[in-house]
Every structure is written in C-alpha cells, then in structure tokens.
mmCIF file of C-alpha atoms in Angstrom:
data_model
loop_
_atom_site.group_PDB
_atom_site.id
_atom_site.type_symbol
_atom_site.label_atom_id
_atom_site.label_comp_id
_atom_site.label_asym_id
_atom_site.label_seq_id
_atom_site.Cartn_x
_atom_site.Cartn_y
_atom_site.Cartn_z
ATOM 1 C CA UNK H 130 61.077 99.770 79.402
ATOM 2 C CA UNK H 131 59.324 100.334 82.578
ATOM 3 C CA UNK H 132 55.937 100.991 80.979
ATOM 4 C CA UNK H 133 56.153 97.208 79.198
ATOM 5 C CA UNK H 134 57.039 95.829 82.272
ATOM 6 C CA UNK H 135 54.193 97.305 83.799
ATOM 7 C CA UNK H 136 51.960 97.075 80.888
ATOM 8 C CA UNK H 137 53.252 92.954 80.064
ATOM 9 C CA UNK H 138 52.671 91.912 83.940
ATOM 10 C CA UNK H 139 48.669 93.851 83.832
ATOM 11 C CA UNK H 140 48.162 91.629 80.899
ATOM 12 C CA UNK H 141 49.216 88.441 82.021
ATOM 13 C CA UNK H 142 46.803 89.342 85.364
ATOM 14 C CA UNK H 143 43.782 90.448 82.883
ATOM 15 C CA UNK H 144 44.514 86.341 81.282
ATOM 16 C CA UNK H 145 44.800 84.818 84.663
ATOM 17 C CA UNK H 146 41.571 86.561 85.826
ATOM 18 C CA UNK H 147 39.872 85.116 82.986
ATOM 19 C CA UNK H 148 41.557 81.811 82.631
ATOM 20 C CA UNK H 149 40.398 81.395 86.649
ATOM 21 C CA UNK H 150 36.788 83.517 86.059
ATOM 22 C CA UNK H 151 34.518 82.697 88.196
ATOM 23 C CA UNK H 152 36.634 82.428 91.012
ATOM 24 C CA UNK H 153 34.175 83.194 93.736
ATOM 25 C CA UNK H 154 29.871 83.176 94.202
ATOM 26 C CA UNK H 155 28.052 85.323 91.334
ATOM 27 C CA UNK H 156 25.668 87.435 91.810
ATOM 28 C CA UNK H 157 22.440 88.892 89.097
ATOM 29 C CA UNK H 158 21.050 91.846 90.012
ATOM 30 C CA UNK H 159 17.400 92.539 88.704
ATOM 31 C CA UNK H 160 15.628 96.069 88.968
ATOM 32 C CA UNK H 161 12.364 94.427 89.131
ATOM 33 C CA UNK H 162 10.135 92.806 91.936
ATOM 34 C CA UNK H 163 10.015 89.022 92.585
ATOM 35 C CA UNK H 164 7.345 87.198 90.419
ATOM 36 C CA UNK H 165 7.520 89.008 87.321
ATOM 37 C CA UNK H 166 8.831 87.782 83.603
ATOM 38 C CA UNK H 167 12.316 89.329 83.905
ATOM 39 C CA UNK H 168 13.138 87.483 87.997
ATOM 40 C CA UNK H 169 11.585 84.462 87.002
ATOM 41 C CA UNK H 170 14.211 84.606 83.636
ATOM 42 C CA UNK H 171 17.159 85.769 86.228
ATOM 43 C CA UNK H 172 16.399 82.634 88.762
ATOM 44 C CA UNK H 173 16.735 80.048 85.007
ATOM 45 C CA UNK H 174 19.509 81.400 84.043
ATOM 46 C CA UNK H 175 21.322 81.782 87.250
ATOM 47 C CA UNK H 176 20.268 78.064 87.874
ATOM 48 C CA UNK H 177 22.262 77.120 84.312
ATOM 49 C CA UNK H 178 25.336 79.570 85.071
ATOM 50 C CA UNK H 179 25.975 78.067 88.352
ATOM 51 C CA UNK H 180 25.666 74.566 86.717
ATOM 52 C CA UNK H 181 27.526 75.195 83.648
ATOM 53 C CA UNK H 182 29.808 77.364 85.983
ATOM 54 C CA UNK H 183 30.479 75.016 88.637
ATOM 55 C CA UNK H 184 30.206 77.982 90.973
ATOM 56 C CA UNK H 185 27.182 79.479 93.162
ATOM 57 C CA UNK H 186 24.991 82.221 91.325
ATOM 58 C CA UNK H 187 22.506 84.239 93.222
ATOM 59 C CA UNK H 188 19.857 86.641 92.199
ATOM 60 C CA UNK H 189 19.448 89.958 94.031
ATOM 61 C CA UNK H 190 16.132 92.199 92.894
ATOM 62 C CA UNK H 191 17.034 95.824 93.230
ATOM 63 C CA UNK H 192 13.738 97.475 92.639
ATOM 64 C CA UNK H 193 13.245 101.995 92.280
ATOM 65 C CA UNK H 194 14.026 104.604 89.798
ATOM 66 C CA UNK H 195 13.696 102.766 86.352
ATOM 67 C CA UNK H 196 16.716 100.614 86.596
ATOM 68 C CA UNK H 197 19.035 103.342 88.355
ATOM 69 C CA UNK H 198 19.299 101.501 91.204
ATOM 70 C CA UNK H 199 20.546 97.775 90.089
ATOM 71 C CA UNK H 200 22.483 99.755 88.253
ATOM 72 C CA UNK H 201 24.424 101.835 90.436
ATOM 73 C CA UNK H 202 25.039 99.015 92.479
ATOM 74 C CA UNK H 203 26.335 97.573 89.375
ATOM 75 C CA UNK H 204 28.482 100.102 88.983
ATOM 76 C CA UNK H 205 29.636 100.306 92.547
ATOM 77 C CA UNK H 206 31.209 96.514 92.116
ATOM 78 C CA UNK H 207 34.455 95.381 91.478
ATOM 79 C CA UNK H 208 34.433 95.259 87.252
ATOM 80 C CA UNK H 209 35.688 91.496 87.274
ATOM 81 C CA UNK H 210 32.681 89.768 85.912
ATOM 82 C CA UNK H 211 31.056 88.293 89.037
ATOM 83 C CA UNK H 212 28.306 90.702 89.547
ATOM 84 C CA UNK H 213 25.609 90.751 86.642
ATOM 85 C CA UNK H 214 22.682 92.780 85.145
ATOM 86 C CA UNK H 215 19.495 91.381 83.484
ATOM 87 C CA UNK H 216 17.289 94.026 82.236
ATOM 88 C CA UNK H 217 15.290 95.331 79.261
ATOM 89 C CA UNK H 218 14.955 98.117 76.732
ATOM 90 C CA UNK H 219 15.138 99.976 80.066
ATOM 91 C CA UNK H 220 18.737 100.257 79.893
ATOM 92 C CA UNK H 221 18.572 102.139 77.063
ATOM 93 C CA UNK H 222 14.995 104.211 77.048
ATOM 94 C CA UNK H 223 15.321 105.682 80.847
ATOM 95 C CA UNK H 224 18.480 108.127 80.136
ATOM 96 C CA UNK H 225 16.493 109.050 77.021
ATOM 97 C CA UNK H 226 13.435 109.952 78.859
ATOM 98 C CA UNK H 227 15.460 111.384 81.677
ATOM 99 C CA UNK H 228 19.062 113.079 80.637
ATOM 100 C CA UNK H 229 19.579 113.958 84.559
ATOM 101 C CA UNK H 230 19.511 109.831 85.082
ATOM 102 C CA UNK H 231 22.460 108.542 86.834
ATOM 103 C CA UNK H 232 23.587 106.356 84.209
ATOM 104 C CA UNK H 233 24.164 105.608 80.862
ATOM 105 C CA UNK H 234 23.723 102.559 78.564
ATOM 106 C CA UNK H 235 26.873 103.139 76.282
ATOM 107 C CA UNK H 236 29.181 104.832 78.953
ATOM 108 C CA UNK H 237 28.518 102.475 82.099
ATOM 109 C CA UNK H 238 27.111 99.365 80.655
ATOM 110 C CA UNK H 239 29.056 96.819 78.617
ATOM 111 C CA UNK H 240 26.575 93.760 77.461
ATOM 112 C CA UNK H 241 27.029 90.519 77.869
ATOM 113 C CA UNK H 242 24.364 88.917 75.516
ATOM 114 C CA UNK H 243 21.327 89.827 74.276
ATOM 115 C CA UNK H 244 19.423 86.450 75.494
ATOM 116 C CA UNK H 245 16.336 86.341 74.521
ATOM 117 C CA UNK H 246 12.679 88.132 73.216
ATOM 118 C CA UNK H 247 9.239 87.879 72.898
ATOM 119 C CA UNK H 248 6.127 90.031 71.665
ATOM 120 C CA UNK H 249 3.886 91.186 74.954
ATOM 121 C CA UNK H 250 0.135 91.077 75.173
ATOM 122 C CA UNK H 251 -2.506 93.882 75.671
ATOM 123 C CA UNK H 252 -4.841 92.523 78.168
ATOM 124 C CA UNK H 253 -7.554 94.603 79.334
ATOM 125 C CA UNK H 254 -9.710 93.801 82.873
ATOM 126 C CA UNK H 255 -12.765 91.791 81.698
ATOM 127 C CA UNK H 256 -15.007 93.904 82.907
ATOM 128 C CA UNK H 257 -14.026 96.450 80.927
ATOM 129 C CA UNK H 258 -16.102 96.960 77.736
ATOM 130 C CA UNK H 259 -13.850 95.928 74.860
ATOM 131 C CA UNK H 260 -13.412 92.988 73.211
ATOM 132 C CA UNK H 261 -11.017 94.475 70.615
ATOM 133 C CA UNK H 262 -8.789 97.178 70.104
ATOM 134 C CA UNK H 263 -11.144 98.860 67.728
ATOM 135 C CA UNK H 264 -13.595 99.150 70.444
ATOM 136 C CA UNK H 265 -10.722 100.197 73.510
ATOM 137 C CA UNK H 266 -9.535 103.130 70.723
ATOM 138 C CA UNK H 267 -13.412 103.853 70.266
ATOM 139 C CA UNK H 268 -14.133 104.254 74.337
ATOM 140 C CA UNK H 269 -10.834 105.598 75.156
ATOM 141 C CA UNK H 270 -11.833 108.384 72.267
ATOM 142 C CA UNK H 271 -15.172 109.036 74.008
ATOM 143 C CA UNK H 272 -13.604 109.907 77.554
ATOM 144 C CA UNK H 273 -10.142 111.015 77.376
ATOM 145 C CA UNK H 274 -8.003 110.536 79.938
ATOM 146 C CA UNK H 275 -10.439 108.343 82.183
ATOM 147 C CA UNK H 276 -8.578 105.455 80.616
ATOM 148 C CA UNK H 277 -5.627 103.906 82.718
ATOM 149 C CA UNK H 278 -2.900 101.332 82.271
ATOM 150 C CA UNK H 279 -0.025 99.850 84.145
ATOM 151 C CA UNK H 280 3.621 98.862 83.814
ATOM 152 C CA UNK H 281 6.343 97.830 85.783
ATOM 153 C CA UNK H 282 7.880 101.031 85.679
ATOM 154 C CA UNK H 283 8.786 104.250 84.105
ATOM 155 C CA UNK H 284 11.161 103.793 80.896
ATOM 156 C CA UNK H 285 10.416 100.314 80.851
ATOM 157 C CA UNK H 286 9.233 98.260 77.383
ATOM 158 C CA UNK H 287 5.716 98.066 78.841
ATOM 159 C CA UNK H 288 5.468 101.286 79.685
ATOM 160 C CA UNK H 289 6.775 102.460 75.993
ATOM 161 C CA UNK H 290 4.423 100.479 74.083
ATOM 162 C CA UNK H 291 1.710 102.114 75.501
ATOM 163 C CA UNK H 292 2.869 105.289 74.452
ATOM 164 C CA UNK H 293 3.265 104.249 71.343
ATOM 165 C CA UNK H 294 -0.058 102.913 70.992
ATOM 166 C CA UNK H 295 -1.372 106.483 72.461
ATOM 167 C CA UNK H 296 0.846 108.326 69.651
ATOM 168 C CA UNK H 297 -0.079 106.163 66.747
ATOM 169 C CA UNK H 298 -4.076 105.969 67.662
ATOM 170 C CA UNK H 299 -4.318 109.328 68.976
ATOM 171 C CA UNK H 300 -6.134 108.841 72.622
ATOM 172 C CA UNK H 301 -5.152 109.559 75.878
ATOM 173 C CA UNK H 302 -4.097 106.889 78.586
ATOM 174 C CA UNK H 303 -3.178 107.392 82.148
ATOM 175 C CA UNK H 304 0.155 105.944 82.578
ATOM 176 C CA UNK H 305 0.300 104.081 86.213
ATOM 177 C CA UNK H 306 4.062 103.054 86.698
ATOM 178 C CA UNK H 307 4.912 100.333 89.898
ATOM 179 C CA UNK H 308 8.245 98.520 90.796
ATOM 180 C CA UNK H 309 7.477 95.116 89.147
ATOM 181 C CA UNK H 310 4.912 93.647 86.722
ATOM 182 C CA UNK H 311 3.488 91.133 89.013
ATOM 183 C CA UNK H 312 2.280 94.022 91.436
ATOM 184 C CA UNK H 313 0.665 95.683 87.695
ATOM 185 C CA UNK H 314 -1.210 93.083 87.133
ATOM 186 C CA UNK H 315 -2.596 92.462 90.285
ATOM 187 C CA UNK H 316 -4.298 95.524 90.076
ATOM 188 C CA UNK H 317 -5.548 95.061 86.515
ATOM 189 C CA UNK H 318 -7.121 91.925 87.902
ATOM 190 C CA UNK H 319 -8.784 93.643 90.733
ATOM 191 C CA UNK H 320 -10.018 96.352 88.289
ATOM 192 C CA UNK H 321 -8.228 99.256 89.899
ATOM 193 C CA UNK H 322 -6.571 99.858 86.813
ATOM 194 C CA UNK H 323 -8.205 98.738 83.123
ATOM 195 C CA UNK H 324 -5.388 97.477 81.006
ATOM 196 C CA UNK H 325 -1.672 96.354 81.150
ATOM 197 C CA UNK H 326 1.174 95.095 78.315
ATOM 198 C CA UNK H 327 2.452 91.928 79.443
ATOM 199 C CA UNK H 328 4.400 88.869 78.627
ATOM 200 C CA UNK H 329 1.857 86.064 77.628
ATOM 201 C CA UNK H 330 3.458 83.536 80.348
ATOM 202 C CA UNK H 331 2.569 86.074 83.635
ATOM 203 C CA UNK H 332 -0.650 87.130 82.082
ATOM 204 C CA UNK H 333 -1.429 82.964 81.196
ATOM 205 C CA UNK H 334 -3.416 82.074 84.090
ATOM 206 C CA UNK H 335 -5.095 85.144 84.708
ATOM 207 C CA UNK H 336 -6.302 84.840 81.080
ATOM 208 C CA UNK H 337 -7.352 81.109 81.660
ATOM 209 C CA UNK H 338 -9.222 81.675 84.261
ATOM 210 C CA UNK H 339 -11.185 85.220 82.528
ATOM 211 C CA UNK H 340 -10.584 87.733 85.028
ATOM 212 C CA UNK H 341 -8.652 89.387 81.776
ATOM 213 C CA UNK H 342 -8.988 89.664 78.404
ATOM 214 C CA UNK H 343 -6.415 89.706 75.421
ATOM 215 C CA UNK H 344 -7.494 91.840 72.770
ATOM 216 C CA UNK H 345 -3.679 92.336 70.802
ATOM 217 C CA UNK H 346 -0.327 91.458 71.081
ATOM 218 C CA UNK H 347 2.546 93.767 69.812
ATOM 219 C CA UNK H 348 4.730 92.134 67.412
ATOM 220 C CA UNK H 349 4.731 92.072 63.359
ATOM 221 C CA UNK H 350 3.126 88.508 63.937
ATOM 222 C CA UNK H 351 0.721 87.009 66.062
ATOM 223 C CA UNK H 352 1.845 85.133 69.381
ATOM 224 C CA UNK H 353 2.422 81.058 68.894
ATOM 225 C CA UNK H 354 0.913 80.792 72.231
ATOM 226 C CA UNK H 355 -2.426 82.972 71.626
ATOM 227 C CA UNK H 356 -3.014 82.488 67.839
ATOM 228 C CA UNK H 357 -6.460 83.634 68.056
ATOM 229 C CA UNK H 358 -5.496 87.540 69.079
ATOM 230 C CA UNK H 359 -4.617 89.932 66.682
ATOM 231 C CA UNK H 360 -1.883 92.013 66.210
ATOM 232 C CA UNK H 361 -1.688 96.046 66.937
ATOM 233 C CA UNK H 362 -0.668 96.427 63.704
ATOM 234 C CA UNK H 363 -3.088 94.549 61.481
ATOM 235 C CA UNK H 364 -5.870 96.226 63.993
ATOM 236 C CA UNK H 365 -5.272 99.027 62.162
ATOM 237 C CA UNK H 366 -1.866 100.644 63.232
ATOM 238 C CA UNK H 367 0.399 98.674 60.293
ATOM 239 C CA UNK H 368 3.851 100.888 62.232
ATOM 240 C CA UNK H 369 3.668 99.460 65.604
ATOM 241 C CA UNK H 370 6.018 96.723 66.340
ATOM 242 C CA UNK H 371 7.614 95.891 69.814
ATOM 243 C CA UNK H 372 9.407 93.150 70.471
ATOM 244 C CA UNK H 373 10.813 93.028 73.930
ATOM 245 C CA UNK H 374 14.348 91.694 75.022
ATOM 246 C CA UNK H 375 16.148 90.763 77.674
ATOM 247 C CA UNK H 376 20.159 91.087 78.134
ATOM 248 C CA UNK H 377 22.606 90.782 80.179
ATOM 249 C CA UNK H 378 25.739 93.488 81.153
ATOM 250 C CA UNK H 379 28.759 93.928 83.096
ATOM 251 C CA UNK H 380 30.043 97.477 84.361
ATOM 252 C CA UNK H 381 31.792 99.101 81.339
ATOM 253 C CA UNK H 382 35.210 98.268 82.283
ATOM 254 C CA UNK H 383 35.238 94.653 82.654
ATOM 255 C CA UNK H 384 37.953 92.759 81.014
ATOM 256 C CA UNK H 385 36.614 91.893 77.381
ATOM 257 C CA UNK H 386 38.568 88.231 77.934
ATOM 258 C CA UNK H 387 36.167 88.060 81.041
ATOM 259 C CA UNK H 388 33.023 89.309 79.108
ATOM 260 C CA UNK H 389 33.971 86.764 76.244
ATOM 261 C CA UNK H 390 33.698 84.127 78.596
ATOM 262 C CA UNK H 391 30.471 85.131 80.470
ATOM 263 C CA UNK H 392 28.782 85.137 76.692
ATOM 264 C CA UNK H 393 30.195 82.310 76.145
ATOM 265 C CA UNK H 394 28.784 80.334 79.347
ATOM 266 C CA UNK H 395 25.808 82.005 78.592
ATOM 267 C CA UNK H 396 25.507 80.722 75.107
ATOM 268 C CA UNK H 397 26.394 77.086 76.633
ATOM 269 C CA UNK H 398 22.913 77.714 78.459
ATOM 270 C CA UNK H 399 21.045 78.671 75.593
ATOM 271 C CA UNK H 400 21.688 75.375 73.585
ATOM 272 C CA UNK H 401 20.819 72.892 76.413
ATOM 273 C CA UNK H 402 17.293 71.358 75.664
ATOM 274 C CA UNK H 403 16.327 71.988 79.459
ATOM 275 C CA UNK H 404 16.556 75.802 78.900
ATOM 276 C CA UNK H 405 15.117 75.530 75.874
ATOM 277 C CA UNK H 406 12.339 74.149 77.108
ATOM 278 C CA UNK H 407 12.183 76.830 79.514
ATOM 279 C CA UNK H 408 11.901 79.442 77.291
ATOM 280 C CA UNK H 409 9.153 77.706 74.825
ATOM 281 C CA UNK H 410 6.993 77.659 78.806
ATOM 282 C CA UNK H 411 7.770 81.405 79.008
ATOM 283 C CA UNK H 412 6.880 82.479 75.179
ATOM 284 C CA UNK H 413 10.659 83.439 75.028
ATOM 285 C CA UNK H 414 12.681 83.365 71.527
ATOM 286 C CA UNK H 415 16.309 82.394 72.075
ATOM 287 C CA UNK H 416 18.766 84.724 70.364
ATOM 288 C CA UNK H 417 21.787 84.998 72.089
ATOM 289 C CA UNK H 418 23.471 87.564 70.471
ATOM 290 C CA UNK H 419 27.037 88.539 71.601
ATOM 291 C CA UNK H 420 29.537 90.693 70.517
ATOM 292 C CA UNK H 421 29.219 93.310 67.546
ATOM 293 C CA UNK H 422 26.127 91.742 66.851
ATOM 294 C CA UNK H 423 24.935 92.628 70.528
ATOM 295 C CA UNK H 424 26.022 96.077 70.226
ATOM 296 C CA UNK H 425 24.737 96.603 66.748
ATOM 297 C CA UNK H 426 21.279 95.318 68.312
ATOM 298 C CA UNK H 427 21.470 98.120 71.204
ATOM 299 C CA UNK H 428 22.708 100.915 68.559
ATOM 300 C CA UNK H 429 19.120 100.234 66.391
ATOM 301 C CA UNK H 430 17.227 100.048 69.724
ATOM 302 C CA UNK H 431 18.566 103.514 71.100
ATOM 303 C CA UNK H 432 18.415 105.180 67.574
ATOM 304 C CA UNK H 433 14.800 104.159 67.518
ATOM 305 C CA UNK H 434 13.730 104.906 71.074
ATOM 306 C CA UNK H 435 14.857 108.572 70.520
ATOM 307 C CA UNK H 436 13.281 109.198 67.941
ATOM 308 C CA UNK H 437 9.902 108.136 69.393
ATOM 309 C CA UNK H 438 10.214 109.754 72.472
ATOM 310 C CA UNK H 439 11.554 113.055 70.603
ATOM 311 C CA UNK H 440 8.492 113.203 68.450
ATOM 312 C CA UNK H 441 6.284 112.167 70.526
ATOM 313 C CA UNK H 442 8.058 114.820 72.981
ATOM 314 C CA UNK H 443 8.046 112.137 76.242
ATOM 315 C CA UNK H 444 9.632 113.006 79.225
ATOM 316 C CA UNK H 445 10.050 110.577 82.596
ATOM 317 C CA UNK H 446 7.009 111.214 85.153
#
C-alpha cells in the first residue's frame, strides 16, 4: 500500500513537471565552435523555442573530445528537460571509434528529434590542381599521404566521409581534426590544408568568391543549391552516400511526458514558414522525426557506422 502511495504521488509530480515544463531559462549545449553549421542551427532554433516557449533559451558551445564534453555536462544536469543537446552522427560514431569514450548514445542519450539534414560538399583549395574528383583520386594516387583534409573533429560526419571516400577509392588522406568547422575551413582557404567536407551554406561565400572549389557533394543526388557539381557516387563510387543530420537529446532519464513535449515544441518550430525559410538559406531538409521513428533512424545509423569503421578497421586518433 505504501509502494502505491509512493509510486501514485511520483507520478502525479512526473505530470506536474510536464504540465508546468519549461518552468525556468533553457539552455542548448553545442560541442562545436561558434560560426559553424551546427551553432548557427542551435542559435534558430533556440530563437523559435524561446518564442514558441514563452521562456528564455540560451546556447552554450562546449567544444573538446568529439562531443564528450557537451555531453558530460549534459549528463551532469538535472534530467528535467531544460538543458539540451544538438549534435550530429557524432553521438553515435565517437563511442564506436573509441570504446574507452565516456559516453554512450543508447545508454546516456535519449533524443528529442531528429530535426533536420542535408548532403555536404567536397571543396578543395583552388589552388590545388583538381577540378574533379577523378583528377583529386588521380594526384592523391601519385603521392600518398601528402594529401590532407580537415573536419571539425574526430568522430564527426565530416570527418567519416572522408574515410569513406579513402576506403572506397583506395588513397591515402591525412586526416586534420579541429574543434569547429569554421576554424577547418579557414585553413582550407589559406591553403594550409587542401580539402574539407562541408555544408554548402558555410562553404557559400568562400565558393563565390573562388578561393575554393566544389568538385562533389555526398548524397545519392546532387545539391539544389549547387546543381552543377556532381555526386561522389556517380564520379565513380555508386556506394557512397552521406547524408548528415542534426538532432536533438535529453540525458537518458528524462521524463518521456517531458521529452514528448520538447518534440512537440520542436515540431511547432519546424512548420512555421520563418524557420522554414531558414533552413531552405542553410541547404537544410526538415524532417523532424520523433519518437520510434527517431530511434529507428539512430538504430540504422549506428548499425551502419560499425560496420564501416569495423571493416575499414578505424580507430579515434
């Protein structure tokens, strides 16, 4: 009788807390430096939550260790909803690469949505002499290993689909990891380092204005904003495919009732036409998955992820 009691008064708290949620200032916590695709996402959205929300939202950039340490601070707040992660296929690709990380996608991470994705560009410094990927394969075949490119971090989406391309077209490429992608390209730019994956929205003006060059994007179909560049895999690798999201989580044990109605504010953001238009500036697809569709989205992604970086026998740097 005791245990109802205690268990029937718990619940009615769990409601309250989510009948009430958000009751005080939100924060987002991104693992990535200022400027770059995924803080400039995190500042829109926090924008709309705090709108839709009626309540303040503030973004926090917790830069190092591929995501470990936005998420340990995560994990070191209270689990009732008010303090949020937006990150990538990081989540689940770091603890792959590195079993000793400190965390977990499917033990410490319970998402939110799945909000949004888009296909990334290969953009190589303009000096550099290839106008195609045929002819990067070609000169990265001729000198192996003199070849570098850069990402905005270690287990990140950028920094897999360059292993991926090395895999599938056999060459060898320096991987040069740093703590955002805005900090990668500026050295791409300057010519320290010859090539980058990007988002076609950071790499825009830089592309405008010639001091790189697109020679392939990395989805099944060409980019709406850069028609003209061919895809990786109709440049003669017909298997690569990489589509990069962004989501959003809550420390594992968050009240579902509370997660249900973050998606759902979420969700409310996705279908207004100013965040819309947002997205169509930023090359981002809307997809707002929640729920068992979220989670049936991450299950694919890990399943795949290990087996690329168990046959292609990766480890973390």
């Amino acid at each position: 009788m005791v245990r109802l009691f205690v268990a029937l008064i718990l619940l009615h708290t769990v409601i309250a807390q989510a009948q009430t949620f958000p009751s005080k200032p939100m924060r987002i916590l991104v693992p990535y430096a200022p400027g770059g695709l995924l803080d400039v996402t995190a500042r829109q959205i926090a924008a709309n939550l705090a709108e839709h929300f009626s309540q303040s939202v503030v973004v926090e950039n917790r830069t190092g260790a591929a995501s470990a340490v936005a998420i340990d601070a995560l994990k070191q707040a209270p689990a009732d909803g008010h303090t949020i992660l937006l990150d990538n296929s990081g989540v689940i690709i770091t603890p792959i690469l590195n079993p000793k990380a400190s965390f977990k996608m499917q033990r410490d991470l319970e998402v939110v949505s799945i909000v949004t994705g888009s296909t990334s560009l290969l953009a190589v410094n303009a000096a550099l002499p290839a106008r195609d990927l045929k002819e990067l394969v070609t000169l990265a075949r001729a000198s192996p290993g003199t070849l570098n490119y850069s990402s905005a971090g270690v287990g990140t989406i950028l920094h897999m689909s360059g292993e991926m391309l090395k895999a599938l077209a056999k060459i060898d490429l320096v991987h040069v990891p740093y703590k955002g992608g805005s900090a990668a390209m500026n050295d791409v730019v300057s010519g320290r380092i010859h090539m980058i994956f990007l988002g076609p929205s950071i790499l825009a003006p830089f592309l405008k204005d010639g001091r790189v060059r697109a020679i392939a994007s990395t989805g099944s179909k060409r980019t709406a904003a850069y028609p003209d560049v061919p895809t990786i895999a109709e440049s003669g690798y017909p298997d690569y495919d990489i589509v990069s999201w962004i989501g959003l989580f809550v420390v594992k044990s968050t009240p579902p009732d509370i997660v249900a109605r973050l998606a759902q504010g979420v969700n409310a953001v996705l279908a207004t036409p100013q965040f819309r238009a947002v997205l169509v500036k930023s090359n981002l697809d809307a997809i707002g998955a929640t729920g068992d569709e979220a989670r049936r989205l991450l299950d694919l992604e890990e399943r795949r992820w290990t087996e690329v970086i168990r046959a292609n026998k990766l480890k973390a740097d």
